[in-house]
Amino acid sequence: MTRSHPVRPWRPALAAAVAVAVTAGVVAAAPDADKARAQDRPTPKLSLIAASTSVTLDSWKEFPGVYLDLGTYVTADSGPLELKVTRKSYKDPVVAKQIIREGTTVRTKTLPEGLVKDFSGLPDFAQVKVTDAAGRTVVNKSEAFCPNNASGRIRPDAPAKSKYPESCPENPFTLGSVWGVENGWASNTYAGYNSEPIALPAGKYTAKVSVKKRYRDLFGMENKPQTIKVTVRERSQEGGAGRSAAMKHGSHSAGHSGHGAMRAPAPAPATSGAGPSYNVGHGPHTPAPPALPWALKKAGLRAAKVGDGAGQTDGSRQAPAVKPNAKRPTGSPTVPDVPKPDLRSLPAYGITIGRGDNDTPGKDYLAFSANVWNAGPAQLVVDGFRAPGKKLMDAYQYFYDANGKQVGYTPTGTMEWDPRPGHEHWHFTDFASYRLLKADQKESVRSGKEAFCLANTDAVDYTVKNANWHPGNTDLSTACGQESSISVREVLDVGSGDTYTQDLPGQSFDITNVPNGTYYIQVLANPEKRLKETNLKNNSALRKVVLGGRPGARTVTVPAHDLVNAN
């Protein structure tokens, strides 16, 4: 399973270190007079800074275009920038509120109506203008800003870890999010997944980055644009390094061993229908730069080393798997009166017509992405234990008191090994099911898929009670075990959901013999009610589709779901 990763721009750990060093020096040099006027400053005090006055960007000869990560950051001082973004339902607009913390006092300021339309960040926040050596404007664009972007501390006394999530979700059916720049931290303004590469020939440029006036007025920011000198160098997949002004004067062509010419893992939309969200859905491949063909994408991704460095989060964090109990539970099963999870389904999306798992000739399939999430207030924790030589694991759901102590358990079915490409891990059976219903919402076609590996792929609603903004069990290479595993633990954390994208085996309906007309895709959580929940009446979600066309050339039309117009 692969899945939806945080919408966080990728950048080298070095950029964060530079940001910390540069901005820490700026903060340390602040005069005492500024401190004396602190009461006149807005809370928090936000500033736009640049980590460096110059950057070098690579354009690949085979796939021209540079990602304009210019190393500009929004810093927060005298308190964090915190925004709570919600919608009551899919019939209601998105509402963004700033949470202002001043000592023990907390007040709320609602952002202008219509300013924030989704959960991907503050739209049109930064203006980026690039001029060439002759002074001609070659780029003039605005970019959104996700406060949860790649970030780092700007002073040593700032909190060691930001309490805010590490991405802005882009799942079209997200319900609630929290954005923030921690006090004493800086967050990259680069739009990442939402920023397309720009075609720029090798050469010298000047970039000017500024914050739009409406945001300066809204947050009390000074008008201080940042200017960065930019060198674009051309490189080649075949020849290591290509040409640039520096390379023409005898610089190394391939760099040190271990630093290949593979294009950096710049941010990109997910390669499947899930779109870039918390981790990028269960899909057969990790998301990769769209400019690269699949052969290069896969090779580069396998070779890439990702992870967070000290004092920064670059968005590539892969939380390790959680460990199961040392042994299967003993004693009598009990379901105590303690908080339990609340599983809910999101409407299907990423809906397309396909040829099935094996490109089956003469068959038409309706493929889709689906997500089941946990509204809490407690984690869903399921352990699987296998007796030696057995093909199935016995599964147990655990229950915990307010102090995190395990106080009960119940058997809850089995786990099975799924050997299909794109899966290859242990699936918990009967976690969810998919059905294609007729217009009268009676069952028509049922997907054979009901078993799932549970992982926290999407931040669906981080405003619910007990939501975990830093969930574990997100790294799909370990979250659901290996074929040789004797036991596994699968967890769905509060506020997070688990997306399966439409390019996975079993993620489709065979519609070859299904007549044209109106249907509903039903995503149903906990269909056999084996899992213990706080509420079993909110497990189903429907998405309307209209099938058309002819055999071999079927079509699907996906009407908007209330205010959400995403297929």
XYZ file of C-alpha atoms in Angstrom:
567
model
C 0.000 0.000 0.000
C 1.172 3.462 -0.665
C -0.606 6.427 0.392
C -1.205 10.066 0.686
C 1.698 12.059 2.007
C 1.716 15.414 3.640
C 1.574 18.259 1.282
C 4.961 19.497 2.278
C 7.463 20.886 -0.136
C 10.638 18.826 -0.327
C 13.851 20.613 0.316
C 17.339 19.617 1.444
C 18.036 19.506 5.150
C 20.810 22.013 4.470
C 18.244 24.682 3.634
C 16.717 24.306 7.075
C 20.123 24.524 8.716
C 20.897 27.691 6.767
C 17.530 29.139 7.715
C 18.158 28.428 11.365
C 21.646 29.902 11.261
C 20.712 33.012 9.319
C 17.532 33.877 11.144
C 18.894 33.011 14.554
C 21.566 35.612 13.933
C 18.944 38.158 12.973
C 16.926 37.500 16.106
C 19.987 37.664 18.336
C 20.860 41.081 16.920
C 17.469 42.621 17.719
C 18.007 45.863 19.709
C 16.586 46.343 23.177
C 14.444 49.182 21.831
C 12.424 46.643 19.889
C 11.762 44.701 23.065
C 10.585 47.859 24.761
C 8.041 48.359 22.001
C 6.872 44.721 22.107
C 3.472 45.742 23.409
C 2.860 47.624 20.139
C 3.521 44.581 17.980
C 0.777 42.297 16.711
C 0.559 38.866 18.303
C 2.106 36.929 16.787
C 4.687 39.023 14.956
C 5.099 37.547 11.476
C 7.960 38.367 9.124
C 9.128 37.265 5.689
C 12.808 36.325 5.588
C 15.202 34.631 3.162
C 17.569 31.914 4.359
C 20.169 32.931 1.800
C 20.734 35.772 -0.648
C 21.458 33.299 -3.450
C 20.329 29.855 -4.574
C 21.272 27.432 -7.362
C 18.481 25.539 -9.100
C 18.799 22.592 -11.480
C 17.030 22.281 -14.821
C 17.288 18.832 -16.384
C 18.043 18.693 -20.083
C 15.641 15.808 -20.638
C 12.833 17.465 -18.664
C 13.399 21.233 -18.539
C 11.987 23.194 -15.673
C 13.048 24.381 -12.226
C 11.138 24.265 -8.949
C 11.242 27.748 -7.458
C 12.092 26.833 -3.879
C 13.875 30.095 -3.156
C 14.364 29.551 0.571
C 11.943 32.216 1.788
C 10.150 31.703 5.100
C 7.460 33.202 7.287
C 8.708 33.508 10.854
C 6.532 33.676 13.968
C 7.638 35.545 17.083
C 5.832 36.657 20.260
C 3.526 33.679 19.817
C 2.573 31.095 17.201
C 0.549 31.632 14.055
C -2.362 29.208 14.497
C -5.338 28.748 12.190
C -8.295 26.415 12.626
C -9.957 25.562 9.314
C -13.285 23.729 9.287
C -16.546 23.122 7.487
C -19.732 21.910 9.134
C -20.610 19.662 6.200
C -20.023 19.395 2.472
C -22.984 21.755 2.038
C -21.180 24.471 3.988
C -18.223 26.655 2.960
C -14.803 26.402 4.538
C -14.284 28.757 7.490
C -10.837 29.775 8.747
C -10.231 31.270 12.184
C -7.019 32.542 13.701
C -6.421 31.395 17.261
C -4.457 34.080 19.120
C -2.756 33.044 22.352
C -1.535 35.751 24.721
C -0.410 34.150 27.949
C -3.454 32.428 29.401
C -5.808 34.440 27.190
C -7.095 32.884 23.969
C -9.112 34.846 21.450
C -10.383 34.054 17.966
C -10.384 36.137 14.782
C -12.357 34.885 11.785
C -10.623 35.393 8.461
C -12.593 37.194 5.717
C -15.385 35.114 4.215
C -14.346 33.329 1.031
C -10.616 33.939 1.536
C -9.878 30.267 2.263
C -11.768 27.875 0.009
C -10.097 24.551 0.806
C -7.589 22.987 3.202
C -4.407 23.285 1.132
C -3.276 26.633 2.559
C -3.693 30.404 2.263
C -4.323 31.109 -1.453
C -2.363 33.763 -3.361
C -0.229 34.493 -0.314
C 3.147 35.209 -1.908
C 4.069 37.003 -5.123
C 7.143 35.669 -6.918
C 8.753 37.807 -9.610
C 11.853 36.690 -11.508
C 13.865 38.876 -13.888
C 16.707 37.850 -16.185
C 20.144 39.448 -16.495
C 18.716 42.085 -18.868
C 16.013 43.074 -16.385
C 13.152 41.444 -18.301
C 10.413 39.813 -16.207
C 10.348 36.097 -17.015
C 8.187 34.865 -14.109
C 5.442 36.709 -12.248
C 3.212 34.388 -10.262
C 1.420 34.072 -6.953
C 1.629 31.031 -4.701
C -0.371 29.626 -1.839
C 1.203 29.237 1.600
C 0.752 26.234 3.847
C 1.837 27.282 7.366
C 2.576 23.602 8.070
C 5.255 23.577 5.356
C 8.839 22.473 5.805
C 10.055 24.401 8.793
C 12.828 24.994 11.275
C 13.622 26.922 14.434
C 14.889 30.502 14.190
C 16.311 30.704 17.690
C 17.726 28.187 20.177
C 15.153 28.868 22.899
C 12.214 28.030 20.638
C 10.322 24.778 21.304
C 12.362 21.792 20.175
C 9.419 20.449 18.200
C 6.540 22.202 16.510
C 3.177 21.104 17.859
C 1.482 21.691 14.519
C 0.822 19.076 11.825
C 3.345 18.524 9.076
C 1.141 19.173 6.061
C -1.950 20.893 4.729
C -4.313 18.174 3.516
C -5.627 18.185 -0.031
C -8.078 15.312 0.147
C -11.188 16.894 -1.427
C -13.358 15.603 1.424
C -11.251 16.910 4.306
C -13.436 18.202 7.130
C -11.080 20.071 9.444
C -7.449 21.077 9.696
C -5.076 22.991 11.933
C -2.320 25.124 10.399
C 0.464 26.713 12.350
C 3.920 28.221 12.540
C 5.284 27.519 15.995
C 6.557 30.414 18.122
C 10.229 30.897 17.277
C 9.955 28.856 14.084
C 9.939 29.597 10.357
C 7.862 27.939 7.643
C 8.806 27.729 3.965
C 6.603 29.834 1.674
C 7.226 27.570 -1.317
C 3.952 26.078 -2.526
C 5.433 22.635 -3.113
C 2.907 20.236 -4.580
C 0.867 23.145 -5.889
C 3.788 24.761 -7.710
C 4.533 23.744 -11.289
C 8.134 23.717 -12.565
C 9.134 26.821 -14.523
C 11.077 26.601 -17.791
C 14.148 28.813 -17.391
C 17.309 28.541 -19.512
C 20.642 28.181 -17.741
C 21.819 31.570 -16.548
C 21.588 34.235 -13.881
C 18.332 35.675 -12.528
C 16.996 37.825 -9.718
C 13.926 36.749 -7.750
C 11.798 38.993 -5.592
C 9.351 37.417 -3.143
C 6.750 39.459 -1.281
C 3.625 38.854 0.791
C 0.367 40.088 -0.760
C -1.069 43.241 0.809
C -4.290 41.612 2.016
C -2.257 39.174 4.135
C 0.102 41.871 5.380
C -2.946 43.827 6.541
C -4.610 40.729 7.984
C -1.606 39.596 10.020
C 0.095 42.948 10.644
C 3.178 42.119 8.568
C 5.651 44.725 7.355
C 6.150 45.193 3.615
C 9.657 43.788 3.310
C 10.130 41.820 0.071
C 13.116 39.490 -0.133
C 15.535 39.484 -3.066
C 17.434 36.319 -4.019
C 20.040 35.872 -6.732
C 19.275 32.724 -8.715
C 21.618 30.580 -10.788
C 19.934 28.068 -13.061
C 22.203 25.298 -14.252
C 21.340 22.640 -16.776
C 22.062 19.010 -15.958
C 21.620 15.743 -17.797
C 20.404 12.338 -16.665
C 23.043 10.697 -18.842
C 26.040 12.917 -18.328
C 25.772 13.637 -14.616
C 25.992 17.421 -14.754
C 25.325 19.410 -17.883
C 26.192 22.975 -18.509
C 25.921 26.061 -16.375
C 27.960 29.189 -16.052
C 29.971 27.576 -13.268
C 30.335 24.202 -14.975
C 31.773 25.816 -18.103
C 34.700 26.903 -15.982
C 35.871 23.485 -14.889
C 33.568 22.447 -12.049
C 32.959 18.757 -11.357
C 30.555 17.066 -13.742
C 29.061 14.420 -11.478
C 29.701 15.375 -7.886
C 30.853 13.058 -5.132
C 29.991 9.404 -5.048
C 26.473 8.899 -3.744
C 25.195 12.181 -5.161
C 23.895 10.989 -8.523
C 22.398 13.094 -11.246
C 18.895 11.902 -10.452
C 16.502 14.809 -10.221
C 15.818 15.864 -6.665
C 12.545 14.527 -5.266
C 10.765 17.818 -5.804
C 7.132 17.994 -4.779
C 4.570 16.684 -7.203
C 0.937 15.740 -7.394
C 0.176 12.170 -6.497
C 0.256 9.850 -9.450
C -3.140 8.442 -8.645
C -6.614 9.806 -8.046
C -6.089 10.461 -4.368
C -4.206 13.664 -4.977
C -1.501 14.851 -2.581
C -2.843 14.650 0.918
C -1.428 13.405 4.174
C 0.800 10.707 2.852
C -0.536 9.902 -0.593
C -2.947 7.057 -0.277
C -2.406 3.375 -0.753
C -1.181 3.156 -4.313
C 1.368 1.010 -6.164
C 4.037 3.706 -6.193
C 5.112 6.678 -4.114
C 4.241 10.066 -5.647
C 7.007 11.472 -7.817
C 7.861 14.535 -9.889
C 5.397 14.626 -12.785
C 8.049 15.686 -15.296
C 9.814 12.324 -15.054
C 8.736 9.171 -16.906
C 7.830 6.237 -14.695
C 11.068 4.336 -15.251
C 13.087 7.228 -13.868
C 10.544 8.047 -11.178
C 10.639 4.579 -9.706
C 14.418 4.285 -9.880
C 14.908 7.629 -8.195
C 12.361 6.977 -5.499
C 13.868 3.637 -4.595
C 17.269 5.293 -4.251
C 16.055 8.358 -2.392
C 16.828 8.666 1.290
C 14.145 10.635 3.059
C 13.658 11.690 6.625
C 13.742 14.643 8.949
C 16.916 16.234 10.145
C 17.447 17.840 13.502
C 15.379 20.964 14.059
C 13.379 20.776 10.863
C 10.707 18.804 9.065
C 11.060 18.542 5.304
C 7.797 16.736 4.719
C 9.328 13.352 4.009
C 8.763 12.085 7.521
C 7.792 8.436 7.644
C 6.725 7.543 11.136
C 7.845 4.026 12.081
C 5.412 1.225 12.611
C 4.057 0.624 16.092
C 4.880 -2.680 17.751
C 2.250 -5.247 18.715
C 2.045 -6.641 22.204
C 4.656 -9.249 22.989
C 2.041 -11.986 23.026
C -1.616 -12.491 22.298
C -4.019 -11.470 25.077
C -5.039 -13.873 27.807
C -8.017 -14.030 30.145
C -11.639 -13.374 29.314
C -12.400 -10.888 26.532
C -14.045 -7.705 27.809
C -15.393 -4.590 26.134
C -15.154 -1.985 28.923
C -17.030 1.302 29.096
C -14.159 3.471 27.852
C -13.776 5.764 24.828
C -13.796 3.927 21.510
C -13.082 4.845 17.898
C -15.759 6.138 15.546
C -15.179 4.895 11.986
C -16.656 6.966 9.190
C -16.376 6.835 5.403
C -15.630 9.648 2.986
C -17.406 9.796 -0.382
C -15.451 8.101 -3.180
C -13.268 10.261 -5.436
C -10.597 9.835 -8.108
C -13.281 8.066 -10.150
C -12.273 6.834 -13.616
C -12.975 4.143 -16.211
C -10.173 1.591 -16.443
C -9.165 -1.829 -17.718
C -8.954 -3.552 -14.347
C -6.084 -4.876 -12.274
C -4.464 -6.794 -15.128
C -5.545 -4.664 -18.090
C -8.164 -7.292 -18.861
C -9.183 -7.290 -22.560
C -12.885 -6.903 -23.213
C -13.630 -5.732 -19.686
C -14.616 -2.312 -18.379
C -13.985 -1.273 -14.790
C -15.074 1.651 -12.670
C -12.087 2.574 -10.493
C -12.153 4.920 -7.495
C -10.309 6.054 -4.388
C -11.831 5.567 -0.947
C -11.069 6.613 2.600
C -12.268 5.389 5.995
C -11.283 7.628 8.915
C -11.493 7.696 12.688
C -13.468 10.541 14.291
C -12.445 9.317 17.753
C -12.297 10.008 20.576
C -10.063 6.889 20.826
C -7.574 5.152 18.545
C -8.465 1.996 16.677
C -5.790 -0.504 17.733
C -5.779 -4.015 16.249
C -3.081 -6.653 16.806
C -2.669 -9.746 14.692
C -0.963 -12.929 15.944
C -0.080 -15.934 13.809
C 0.341 -19.464 15.041
C 3.422 -21.151 13.497
C 2.643 -22.417 10.007
C -0.781 -20.755 9.766
C -1.778 -18.548 6.819
C -4.047 -16.270 8.826
C -3.436 -14.172 11.918
C -5.978 -13.941 14.720
C -6.957 -10.290 15.221
C -7.774 -8.540 18.505
C -9.082 -5.041 19.179
C -7.728 -3.349 22.314
C -9.330 -0.778 24.610
C -7.630 1.813 26.814
C -8.594 4.038 29.739
C -7.941 7.786 29.971
C -4.380 7.124 31.182
C -3.524 4.945 28.198
C -3.647 1.701 30.145
C -5.015 -1.317 28.312
C -8.195 -2.376 30.108
C -9.825 -4.814 27.717
C -9.770 -6.623 24.401
C -12.023 -8.575 22.077
C -11.390 -10.979 19.176
C -12.265 -9.253 15.913
C -11.687 -11.591 12.990
C -8.470 -12.271 11.137
C -5.644 -10.778 9.134
C -4.510 -12.222 5.819
C -1.404 -11.782 3.683
C -2.112 -10.031 0.366
C 0.609 -10.897 -2.182
C -0.642 -8.634 -4.995
C 1.646 -5.877 -6.305
C 0.800 -2.614 -4.592
C -0.236 -4.485 -1.438
C 2.216 -7.142 -0.187
C 1.340 -6.749 3.459
C -1.095 -7.994 6.087
C -4.719 -6.955 5.664
C -7.278 -6.775 8.422
C -10.401 -8.471 7.066
C -13.879 -6.946 7.063
C -12.642 -3.439 7.760
C -14.675 -1.889 4.932
C -16.529 -2.835 1.779
C -17.408 -1.167 -1.502
C -20.698 -1.506 -3.331
C -22.075 -0.053 -6.547
C -25.733 0.708 -5.925
C -28.478 1.346 -8.448
C -30.337 4.647 -8.539
C -32.759 3.246 -5.945
C -29.662 2.612 -3.776
C -30.127 -1.160 -3.826
C -27.023 -3.243 -4.367
C -25.913 -3.882 -7.932
C -22.216 -4.800 -7.973
C -20.082 -5.592 -4.940
C -16.320 -5.217 -4.905
C -14.443 -8.247 -3.659
C -12.190 -6.063 -1.529
C -12.972 -6.011 2.183
C -9.514 -6.432 3.710
C -7.226 -3.500 4.429
C -3.885 -2.583 5.916
C -4.623 0.251 8.322
C -2.367 3.291 8.155
C -2.728 7.014 8.804
C -2.508 8.306 5.248
C -4.737 11.413 5.393
C -5.440 14.132 7.922
C -9.231 14.161 7.553
C -10.233 16.236 10.582
C -7.631 17.406 13.074
C -10.176 19.497 14.957
C -12.025 16.536 16.520
C -11.479 15.661 20.175
C -8.170 13.869 20.857
C -6.957 14.262 17.257
C -3.296 13.294 16.970
C -1.450 15.874 14.843
C 1.637 13.675 14.658
C 0.346 10.137 14.057
C 2.573 7.088 13.873
C 2.006 4.079 11.668
C 2.357 6.128 8.502
C 5.296 4.399 6.846
C 3.661 1.842 4.606
C 6.885 -0.086 4.139
C 6.604 -1.251 7.741
C 3.121 -0.424 9.033
C 1.520 -3.688 7.998
C 4.279 -6.226 8.320
C 6.088 -8.599 6.012
C 5.202 -12.055 4.759
C 7.401 -13.563 7.451
C 5.862 -11.521 10.303
C 4.602 -13.457 13.328
C 2.555 -10.484 14.585
C 1.629 -6.938 13.532
C -0.137 -3.930 15.014
C -2.369 -1.769 12.816
C -3.577 1.587 14.117
C -5.972 4.214 12.811
C -5.385 7.361 14.846
C -7.981 9.943 15.828
C -8.487 12.503 13.064
C -6.691 10.451 10.413
C -8.035 8.333 7.601
C -6.747 5.563 5.372
C -6.954 6.150 1.616
C -6.826 3.392 -0.982
C -6.290 4.853 -4.449
C -8.027 3.726 -7.588
C -4.946 2.152 -9.182
C -4.707 -0.641 -6.608
C -5.857 -4.217 -7.194
C -9.452 -4.664 -6.044
C -10.158 -0.927 -6.088
C -12.752 -1.115 -8.874
C -16.059 -2.584 -10.041
C -16.460 -4.743 -13.126
C -19.094 -2.784 -15.089
C -18.771 -4.722 -18.356
C -22.378 -5.887 -18.162
C -23.739 -3.015 -16.071
C -26.234 -0.902 -18.062
C -25.712 2.813 -18.516
C -27.471 4.971 -15.978
C -27.214 6.556 -12.536
C -25.490 4.683 -9.705
C -23.954 5.310 -6.293
C -20.558 4.141 -5.069
C -20.971 3.149 -1.435
C -17.987 3.080 0.927
C -19.024 1.206 4.072
C -16.816 1.008 7.154
C -16.971 -1.976 9.520
C -19.590 -3.807 7.402
C -19.850 -6.853 9.697
C -19.790 -4.675 12.847
C -16.966 -6.741 14.276
C -15.130 -3.647 15.492
C -16.447 -1.909 18.590
C -17.266 1.749 17.950
C -18.965 4.689 19.602
C -21.430 4.940 16.702
C -22.387 2.361 14.070
C -24.905 4.578 12.274
C -22.467 6.847 10.399
C -20.327 4.239 8.620
C -21.652 4.683 5.072
C -20.916 7.327 2.419
C -22.399 7.514 -1.083
C -21.066 9.156 -4.262
C -23.269 9.571 -7.304
C -21.937 8.552 -10.742
C -23.530 8.361 -14.187
C -22.308 5.583 -16.512
C -22.462 6.022 -20.285
C -20.681 5.081 -23.490
C -20.429 1.658 -25.086
C -18.482 -1.554 -24.330
C -14.775 -0.863 -24.560
C -15.399 2.880 -24.439
C -17.459 3.405 -21.295
C -17.689 6.845 -19.736
C -18.384 8.115 -16.249
C -19.733 11.497 -15.196
C -19.286 12.465 -11.561
C -21.635 15.226 -10.341
C -20.496 17.535 -7.566
C -21.110 16.277 -4.035
C -22.820 19.298 -2.523
C -20.093 21.990 -2.628
C -17.276 19.540 -3.370
C -16.722 19.418 -7.116
C -13.990 16.795 -7.389
C -14.359 13.603 -9.369
